[in-house]
Structure formats: structure tokens, C-alpha cells
mmCIF file of C-alpha atoms in Angstrom:
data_model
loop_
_atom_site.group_PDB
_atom_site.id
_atom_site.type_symbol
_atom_site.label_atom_id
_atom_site.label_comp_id
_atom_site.label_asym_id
_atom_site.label_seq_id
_atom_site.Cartn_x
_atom_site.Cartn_y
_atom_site.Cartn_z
ATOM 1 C CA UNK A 1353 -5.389 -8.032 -14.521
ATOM 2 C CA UNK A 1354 -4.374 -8.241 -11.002
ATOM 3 C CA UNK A 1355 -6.623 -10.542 -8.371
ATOM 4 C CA UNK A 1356 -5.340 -10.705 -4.766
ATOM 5 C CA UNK A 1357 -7.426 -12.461 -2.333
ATOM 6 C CA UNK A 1358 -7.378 -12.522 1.673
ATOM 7 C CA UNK A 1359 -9.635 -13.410 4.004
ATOM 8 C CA UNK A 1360 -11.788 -10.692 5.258
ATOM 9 C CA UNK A 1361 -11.408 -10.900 9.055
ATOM 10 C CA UNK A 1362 -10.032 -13.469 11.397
ATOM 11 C CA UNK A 1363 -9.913 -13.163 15.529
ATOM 12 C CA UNK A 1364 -7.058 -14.827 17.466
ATOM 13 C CA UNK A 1365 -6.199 -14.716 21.458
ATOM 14 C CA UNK A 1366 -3.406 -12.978 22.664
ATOM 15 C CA UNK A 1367 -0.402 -15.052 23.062
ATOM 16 C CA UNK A 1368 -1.327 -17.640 20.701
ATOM 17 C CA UNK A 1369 -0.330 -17.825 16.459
ATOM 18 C CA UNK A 1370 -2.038 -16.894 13.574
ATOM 19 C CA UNK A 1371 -1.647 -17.580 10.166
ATOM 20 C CA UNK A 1372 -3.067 -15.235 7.328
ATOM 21 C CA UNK A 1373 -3.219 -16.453 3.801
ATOM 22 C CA UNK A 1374 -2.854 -14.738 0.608
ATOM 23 C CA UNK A 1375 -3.632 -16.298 -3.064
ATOM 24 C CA UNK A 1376 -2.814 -13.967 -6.110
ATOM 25 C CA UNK A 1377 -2.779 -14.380 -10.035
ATOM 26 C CA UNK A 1378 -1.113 -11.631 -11.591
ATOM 27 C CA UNK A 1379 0.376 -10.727 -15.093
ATOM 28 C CA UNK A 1380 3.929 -10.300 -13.864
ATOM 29 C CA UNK A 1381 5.911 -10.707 -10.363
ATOM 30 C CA UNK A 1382 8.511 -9.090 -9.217
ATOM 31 C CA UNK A 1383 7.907 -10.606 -5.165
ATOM 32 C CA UNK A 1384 5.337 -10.620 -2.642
ATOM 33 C CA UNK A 1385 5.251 -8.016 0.103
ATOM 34 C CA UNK A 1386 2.789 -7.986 3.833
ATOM 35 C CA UNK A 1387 1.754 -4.302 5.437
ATOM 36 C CA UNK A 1388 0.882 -3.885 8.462
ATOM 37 C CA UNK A 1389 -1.910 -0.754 8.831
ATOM 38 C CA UNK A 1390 -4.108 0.145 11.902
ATOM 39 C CA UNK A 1391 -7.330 2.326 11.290
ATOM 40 C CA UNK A 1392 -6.796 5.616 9.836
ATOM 41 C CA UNK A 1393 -3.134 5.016 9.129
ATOM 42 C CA UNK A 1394 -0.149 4.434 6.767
ATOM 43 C CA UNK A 1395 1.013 1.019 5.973
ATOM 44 C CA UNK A 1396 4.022 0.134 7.035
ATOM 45 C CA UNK A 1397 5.921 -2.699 5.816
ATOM 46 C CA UNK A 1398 6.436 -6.150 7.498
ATOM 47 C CA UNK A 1399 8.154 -8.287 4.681
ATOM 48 C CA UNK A 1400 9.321 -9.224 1.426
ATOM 49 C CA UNK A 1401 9.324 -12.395 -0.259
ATOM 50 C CA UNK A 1402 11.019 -12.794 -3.645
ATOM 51 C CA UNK A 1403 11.940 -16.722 -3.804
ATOM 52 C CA UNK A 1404 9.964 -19.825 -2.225
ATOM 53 C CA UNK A 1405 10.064 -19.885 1.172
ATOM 54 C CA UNK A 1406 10.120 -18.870 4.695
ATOM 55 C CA UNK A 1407 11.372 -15.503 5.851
ATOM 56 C CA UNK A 1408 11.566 -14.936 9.550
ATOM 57 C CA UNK A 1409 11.829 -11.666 11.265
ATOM 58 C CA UNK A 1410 10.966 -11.786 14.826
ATOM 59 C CA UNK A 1411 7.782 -12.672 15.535
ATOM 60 C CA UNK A 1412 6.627 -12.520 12.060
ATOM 61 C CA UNK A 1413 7.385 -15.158 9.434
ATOM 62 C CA UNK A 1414 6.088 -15.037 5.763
ATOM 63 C CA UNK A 1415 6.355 -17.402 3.214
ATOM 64 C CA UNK A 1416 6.063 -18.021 -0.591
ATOM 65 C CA UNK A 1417 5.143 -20.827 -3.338
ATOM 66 C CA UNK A 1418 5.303 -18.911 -6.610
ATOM 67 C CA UNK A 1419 3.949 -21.751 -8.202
ATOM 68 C CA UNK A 1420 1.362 -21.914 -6.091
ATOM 69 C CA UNK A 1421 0.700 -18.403 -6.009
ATOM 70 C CA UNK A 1422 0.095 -18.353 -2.314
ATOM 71 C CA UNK A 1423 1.817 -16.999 0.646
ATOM 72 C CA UNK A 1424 1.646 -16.533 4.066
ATOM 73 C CA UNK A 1425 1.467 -14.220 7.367
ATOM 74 C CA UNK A 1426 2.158 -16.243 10.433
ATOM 75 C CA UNK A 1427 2.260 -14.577 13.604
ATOM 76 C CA UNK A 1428 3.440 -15.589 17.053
ATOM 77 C CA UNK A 1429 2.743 -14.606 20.566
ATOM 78 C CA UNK A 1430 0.285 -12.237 19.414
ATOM 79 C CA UNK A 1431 -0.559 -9.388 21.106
ATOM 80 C CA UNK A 1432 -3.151 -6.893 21.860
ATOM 81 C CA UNK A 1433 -0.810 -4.234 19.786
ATOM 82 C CA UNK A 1434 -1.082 -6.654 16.534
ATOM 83 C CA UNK A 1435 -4.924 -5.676 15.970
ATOM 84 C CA UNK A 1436 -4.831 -4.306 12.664
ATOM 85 C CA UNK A 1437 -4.901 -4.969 8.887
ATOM 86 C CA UNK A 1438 -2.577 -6.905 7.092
ATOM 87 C CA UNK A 1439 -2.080 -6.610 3.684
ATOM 88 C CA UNK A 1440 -0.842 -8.462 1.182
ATOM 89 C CA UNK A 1441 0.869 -6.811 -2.186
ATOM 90 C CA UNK A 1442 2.086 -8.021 -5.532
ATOM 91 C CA UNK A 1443 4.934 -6.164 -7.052
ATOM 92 C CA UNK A 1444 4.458 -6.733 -10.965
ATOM 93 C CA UNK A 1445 7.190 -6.364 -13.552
ATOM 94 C CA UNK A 1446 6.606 -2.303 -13.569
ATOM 95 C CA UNK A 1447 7.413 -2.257 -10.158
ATOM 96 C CA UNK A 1448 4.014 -1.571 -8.941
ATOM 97 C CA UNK A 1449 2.524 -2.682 -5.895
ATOM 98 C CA UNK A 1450 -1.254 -4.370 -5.939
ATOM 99 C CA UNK A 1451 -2.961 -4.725 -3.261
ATOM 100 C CA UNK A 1452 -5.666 -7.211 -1.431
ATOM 101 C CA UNK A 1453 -8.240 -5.999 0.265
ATOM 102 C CA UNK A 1454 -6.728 -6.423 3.654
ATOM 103 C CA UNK A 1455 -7.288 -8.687 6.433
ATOM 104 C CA UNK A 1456 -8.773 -7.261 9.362
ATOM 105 C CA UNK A 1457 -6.807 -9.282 12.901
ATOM 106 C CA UNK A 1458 -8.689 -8.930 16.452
ATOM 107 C CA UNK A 1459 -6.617 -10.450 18.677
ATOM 108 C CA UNK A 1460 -8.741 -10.990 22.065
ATOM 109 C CA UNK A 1461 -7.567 -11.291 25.797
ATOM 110 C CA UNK B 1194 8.333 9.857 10.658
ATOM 111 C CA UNK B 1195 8.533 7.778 7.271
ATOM 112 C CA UNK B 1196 10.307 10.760 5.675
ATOM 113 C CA UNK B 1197 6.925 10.626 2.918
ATOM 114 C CA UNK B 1198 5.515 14.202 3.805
ATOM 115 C CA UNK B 1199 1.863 14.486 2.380
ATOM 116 C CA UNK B 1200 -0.249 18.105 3.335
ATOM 117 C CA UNK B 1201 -2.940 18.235 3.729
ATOM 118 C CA UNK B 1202 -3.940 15.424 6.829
ATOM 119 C CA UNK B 1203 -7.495 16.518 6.404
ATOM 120 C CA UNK B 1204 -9.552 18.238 3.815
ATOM 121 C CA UNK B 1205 -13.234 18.742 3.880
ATOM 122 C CA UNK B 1206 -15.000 19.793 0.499
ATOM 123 C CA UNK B 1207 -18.435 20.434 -1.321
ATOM 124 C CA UNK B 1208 -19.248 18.003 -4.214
ATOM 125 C CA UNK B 1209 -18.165 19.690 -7.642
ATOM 126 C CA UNK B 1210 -15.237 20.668 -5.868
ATOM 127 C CA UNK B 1211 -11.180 21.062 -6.799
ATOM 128 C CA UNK B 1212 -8.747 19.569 -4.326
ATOM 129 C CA UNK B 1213 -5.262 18.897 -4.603
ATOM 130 C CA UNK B 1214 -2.822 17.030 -2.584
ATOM 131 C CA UNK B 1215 0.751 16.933 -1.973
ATOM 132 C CA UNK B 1216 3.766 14.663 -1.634
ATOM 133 C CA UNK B 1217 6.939 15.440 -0.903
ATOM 134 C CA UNK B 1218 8.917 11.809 -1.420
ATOM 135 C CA UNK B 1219 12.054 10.854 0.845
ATOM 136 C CA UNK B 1220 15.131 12.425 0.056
ATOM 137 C CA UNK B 1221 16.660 10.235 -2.830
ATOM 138 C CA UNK B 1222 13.516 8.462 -4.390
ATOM 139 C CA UNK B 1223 12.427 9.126 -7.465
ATOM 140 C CA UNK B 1224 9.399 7.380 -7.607
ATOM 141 C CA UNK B 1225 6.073 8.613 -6.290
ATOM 142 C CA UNK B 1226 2.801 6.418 -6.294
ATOM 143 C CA UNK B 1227 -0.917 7.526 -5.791
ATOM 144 C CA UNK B 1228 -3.045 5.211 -3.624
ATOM 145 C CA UNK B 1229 -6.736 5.418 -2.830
ATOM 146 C CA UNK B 1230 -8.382 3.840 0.101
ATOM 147 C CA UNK B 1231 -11.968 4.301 0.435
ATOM 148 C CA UNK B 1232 -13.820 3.079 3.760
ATOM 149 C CA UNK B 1233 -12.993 -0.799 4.560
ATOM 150 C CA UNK B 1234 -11.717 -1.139 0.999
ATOM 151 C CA UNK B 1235 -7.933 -2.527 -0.148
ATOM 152 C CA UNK B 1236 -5.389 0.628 -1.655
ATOM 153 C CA UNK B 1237 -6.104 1.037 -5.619
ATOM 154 C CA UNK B 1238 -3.569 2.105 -7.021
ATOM 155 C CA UNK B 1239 -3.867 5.289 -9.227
ATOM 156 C CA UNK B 1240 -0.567 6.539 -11.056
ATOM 157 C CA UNK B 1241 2.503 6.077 -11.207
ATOM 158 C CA UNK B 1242 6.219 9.280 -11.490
ATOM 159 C CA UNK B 1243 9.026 8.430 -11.836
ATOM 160 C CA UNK B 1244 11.346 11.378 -11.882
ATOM 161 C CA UNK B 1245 8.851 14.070 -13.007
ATOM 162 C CA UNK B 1246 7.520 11.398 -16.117
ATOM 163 C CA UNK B 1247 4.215 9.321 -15.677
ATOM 164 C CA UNK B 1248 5.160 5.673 -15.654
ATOM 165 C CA UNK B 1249 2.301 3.739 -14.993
ATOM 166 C CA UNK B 1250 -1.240 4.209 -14.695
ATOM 167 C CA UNK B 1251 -3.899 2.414 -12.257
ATOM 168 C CA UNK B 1252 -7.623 3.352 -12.001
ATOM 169 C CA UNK B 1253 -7.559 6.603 -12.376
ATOM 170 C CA UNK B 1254 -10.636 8.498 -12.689
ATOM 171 C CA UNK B 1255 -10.194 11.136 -15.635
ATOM 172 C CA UNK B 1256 -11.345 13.817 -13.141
ATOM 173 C CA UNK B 1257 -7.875 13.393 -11.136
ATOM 174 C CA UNK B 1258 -4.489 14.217 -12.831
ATOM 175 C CA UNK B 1259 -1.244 14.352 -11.596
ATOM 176 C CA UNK B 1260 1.890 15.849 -11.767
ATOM 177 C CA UNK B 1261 5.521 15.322 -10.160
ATOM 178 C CA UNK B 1262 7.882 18.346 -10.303
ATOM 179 C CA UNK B 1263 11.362 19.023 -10.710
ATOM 180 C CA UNK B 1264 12.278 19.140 -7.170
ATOM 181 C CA UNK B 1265 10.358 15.731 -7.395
ATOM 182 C CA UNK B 1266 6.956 16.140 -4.948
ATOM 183 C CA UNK B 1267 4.042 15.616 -6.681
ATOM 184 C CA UNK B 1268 0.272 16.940 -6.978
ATOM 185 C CA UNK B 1269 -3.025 15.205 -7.302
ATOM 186 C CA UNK B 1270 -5.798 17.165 -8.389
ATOM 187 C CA UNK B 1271 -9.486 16.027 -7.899
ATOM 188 C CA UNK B 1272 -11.842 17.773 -10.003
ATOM 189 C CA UNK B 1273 -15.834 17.597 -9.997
ATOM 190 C CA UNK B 1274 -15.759 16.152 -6.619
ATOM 191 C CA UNK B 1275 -18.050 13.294 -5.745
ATOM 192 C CA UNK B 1276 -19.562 12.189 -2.819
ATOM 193 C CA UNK B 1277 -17.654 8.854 -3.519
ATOM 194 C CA UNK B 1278 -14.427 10.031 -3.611
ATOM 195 C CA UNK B 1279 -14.483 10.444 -0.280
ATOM 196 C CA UNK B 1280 -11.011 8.278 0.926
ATOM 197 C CA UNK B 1281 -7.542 8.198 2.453
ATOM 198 C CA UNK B 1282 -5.387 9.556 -0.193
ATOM 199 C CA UNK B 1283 -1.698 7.887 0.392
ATOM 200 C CA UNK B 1284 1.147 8.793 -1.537
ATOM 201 C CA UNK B 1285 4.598 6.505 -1.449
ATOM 202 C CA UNK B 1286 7.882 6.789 -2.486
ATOM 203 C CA UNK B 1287 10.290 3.786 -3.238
ATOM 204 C CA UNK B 1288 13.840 3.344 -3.926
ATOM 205 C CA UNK B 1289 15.786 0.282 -5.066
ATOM 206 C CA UNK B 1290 17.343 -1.527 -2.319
ATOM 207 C CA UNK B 1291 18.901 -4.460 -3.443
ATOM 208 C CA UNK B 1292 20.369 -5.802 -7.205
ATOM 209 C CA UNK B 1293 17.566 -7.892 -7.092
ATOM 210 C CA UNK B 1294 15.358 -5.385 -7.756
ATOM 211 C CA UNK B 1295 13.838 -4.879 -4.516
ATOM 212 C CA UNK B 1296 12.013 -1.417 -4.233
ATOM 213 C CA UNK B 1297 10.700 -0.870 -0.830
ATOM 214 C CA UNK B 1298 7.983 1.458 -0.550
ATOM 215 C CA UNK B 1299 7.419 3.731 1.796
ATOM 216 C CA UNK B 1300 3.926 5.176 2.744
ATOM 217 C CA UNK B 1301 2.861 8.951 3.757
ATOM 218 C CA UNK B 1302 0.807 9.566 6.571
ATOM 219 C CA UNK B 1303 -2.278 9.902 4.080
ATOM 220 C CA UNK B 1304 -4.499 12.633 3.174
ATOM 221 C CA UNK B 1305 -8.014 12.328 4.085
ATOM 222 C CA UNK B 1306 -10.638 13.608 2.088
ATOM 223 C CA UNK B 1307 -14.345 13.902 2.750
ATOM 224 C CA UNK B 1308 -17.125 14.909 0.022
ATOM 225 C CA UNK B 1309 -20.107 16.758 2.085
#
């Protein structure tokens, strides 16, 4: 079976960094993906980690211990626009994506 | 536009109901996944088509079936509605992206379904 687990919520202030964490145990991995999704809408992808580490794309960093099975979100300079759900993903060895519940980001003036 | 077409956006329905949704995947990907997202819950996965065959299976109710075509969108039919299966409906399509085996997915705009 597949258990993905986020934290349910977490507020942050505009401007400053957040970091959301992500612990899975799955049967299979084929990398570790973060979605971005605001109410009532599609996810849409942030990043992909295959191999331990930090990937950096802009503002947004994510990063990977396999043998840990944890990752990371980290977000700078937040802002208001960055209120949403993040969501962290599993790709197993048949290519399928499994989800966590999502974490829900308020970021606050 | 993520090039993932899914009609309807909204569909409102009596319990016992049939409903079906559609997804048209972007041009090139053979893949099409089923995703349900009920209210403040995480996407569950549902099933799996891969070039018109079922490749993998998620928790799928027995009421809903699916079915990808030749031109490659697919169908998901909800049967015997519930008041439960009330949810965004996403459908995504993925295509390999690099030789390590990268598929990016990418999400429709969702289908949302409410059981009155």
C-alpha cells in the first residue's frame, strides 16, 4: 500500500519562507513530485525529484532523502498568490502517481 | 490551457443516477488517469489507459467503469449515483519526458459532480 503524509495546514506571512514536509512509504518509486492547486482547480505541477537532493526553480526548492523517505517544499518570499494546496505525489514503479492529502498554505499580510 | 480537455465542468444529478465524463488527453499522450477529489480530501486515484488498454487500477468503485477509445479520450461512467460521490472528477494525461523515465502529468480542468 501507499501512505503519504503532510501536514494538514500551516500559515506563513508574506515575504517570509516556508517549508512543507512530506514522509511516504510506498511499494515502489519511481521519484517524488509537489502540485500546486488552489480551490476548485487543477493541479499543476511545481517539481520533480528523482535522486537525493535539492532542486531549485525560482522561488521554489524541493528536496529528497530516499532513504529517508522524506522530502521537502520550501518556499521563499512568499506571497499572497502562493495560498493554496500543495501536494505531494509518489510515482510507483507503474508509473502512477499517489497522492497526500494536501497541505493547505495561508500566507498572511 | 493544459491541453487536458475534460466536458463536462459541472454536472448536477439525482442519486441512482448515470453520469459520464470525458477526457480528451494532449495531443501525443497515451496515457489517461482517473482522479477523484472529494471535499478537503487528497486525489485517489481510480484507473489507469494506456493506449485504449486498462493498465492499472486504484479504488475504483465497481459502479464506475471506464473506457479509452481509439482516438485515445476516455469515458468514466458513474452508475447508481450516491450522495457521496459527490467530487471533482480530474482526468490527466502524461507522456515520458526524459530516459529516466520521467512522465509528467498533466491535469484537466476537472469535472465537478454533485449528488442532490
Amino acid at each position: 500500500g501507499q501512505n503519504i503524509d503532510q501536514p494538514t495546514e500551516m500559515t506563513a506571512t508574506e515575504g517570509a519562507i516556508v517549508q512543507i514536509n512530506c514522509t511516504y512509504q510506498t511499494s515502489g518509486f519511481n521519484g517524488l513530485f509537489w502540485y500546486q492547486q488552489h480551490a476548485g482547480e487543477a493541479p499543476t505541477f511545481l517539481s520533480y525529484n528523482v535522486l537525493d537532493g535539492l532542486e531549485e526553480k525560482g522561488r521554489f526548492s524541493s528536496f529528497l532523502s530516499r532513504s529517508k523517505g522524506y522530502s521537502y517544499l520550501l518556499l521563499k518570499e512568499l506571497q499572497m498568490k502562493d495560498s493554496a494546496s500543495y501536494l505531494c505525489a509518489v510515482q510507483t514503479g507503474a508509473n502512477n502517481l499517489f497522492f497526500g492529502t494536501g497541505t493547505r498554505l495561508t500566507v498572511i499580510p | 490551457d493544459s491541453g487536458v480537455t475534460q466536458t463536462p465542468k459541472h454536472l448536477i444529478t439525482a442519486t441512482g443516477q448515470r453520469v459520464t465524463l470525458r477526457c480528451s488527453p494532449r495531443s501525443g499522450d497515451l496515457s489517461v488517469y482517473w482522479y477523484q477529489q472529494s471535499l478537503d480530501q487528497g486525489l485517489q486515484f481510480l484507473i489507469q489507459y494506456y493506449n485504449g488498454e486498462e493498465r492499472a487500477k486504484g479504488n475504483i468503485l465497481e459502479r464506475f467503469s471506464a473506457q479509452q477509445f481509439p482516438d485515445l479520450h476516455s469515458e468514466l461512467n458513474l452508475s447508481s449515483l450516491e450522495l457521496g460521490d459527490s467530487a471533482l472528477y480530474f482526468c490527466a494525461s502524461s507522456v515520458r519526458r526524459d530516459p529516466q523515465g520521467y512522465y509528467g502529468y498533466t491535469f484537466g480542468s476537472g469535472t465537478r459532480l454533485t449528488v442532490v
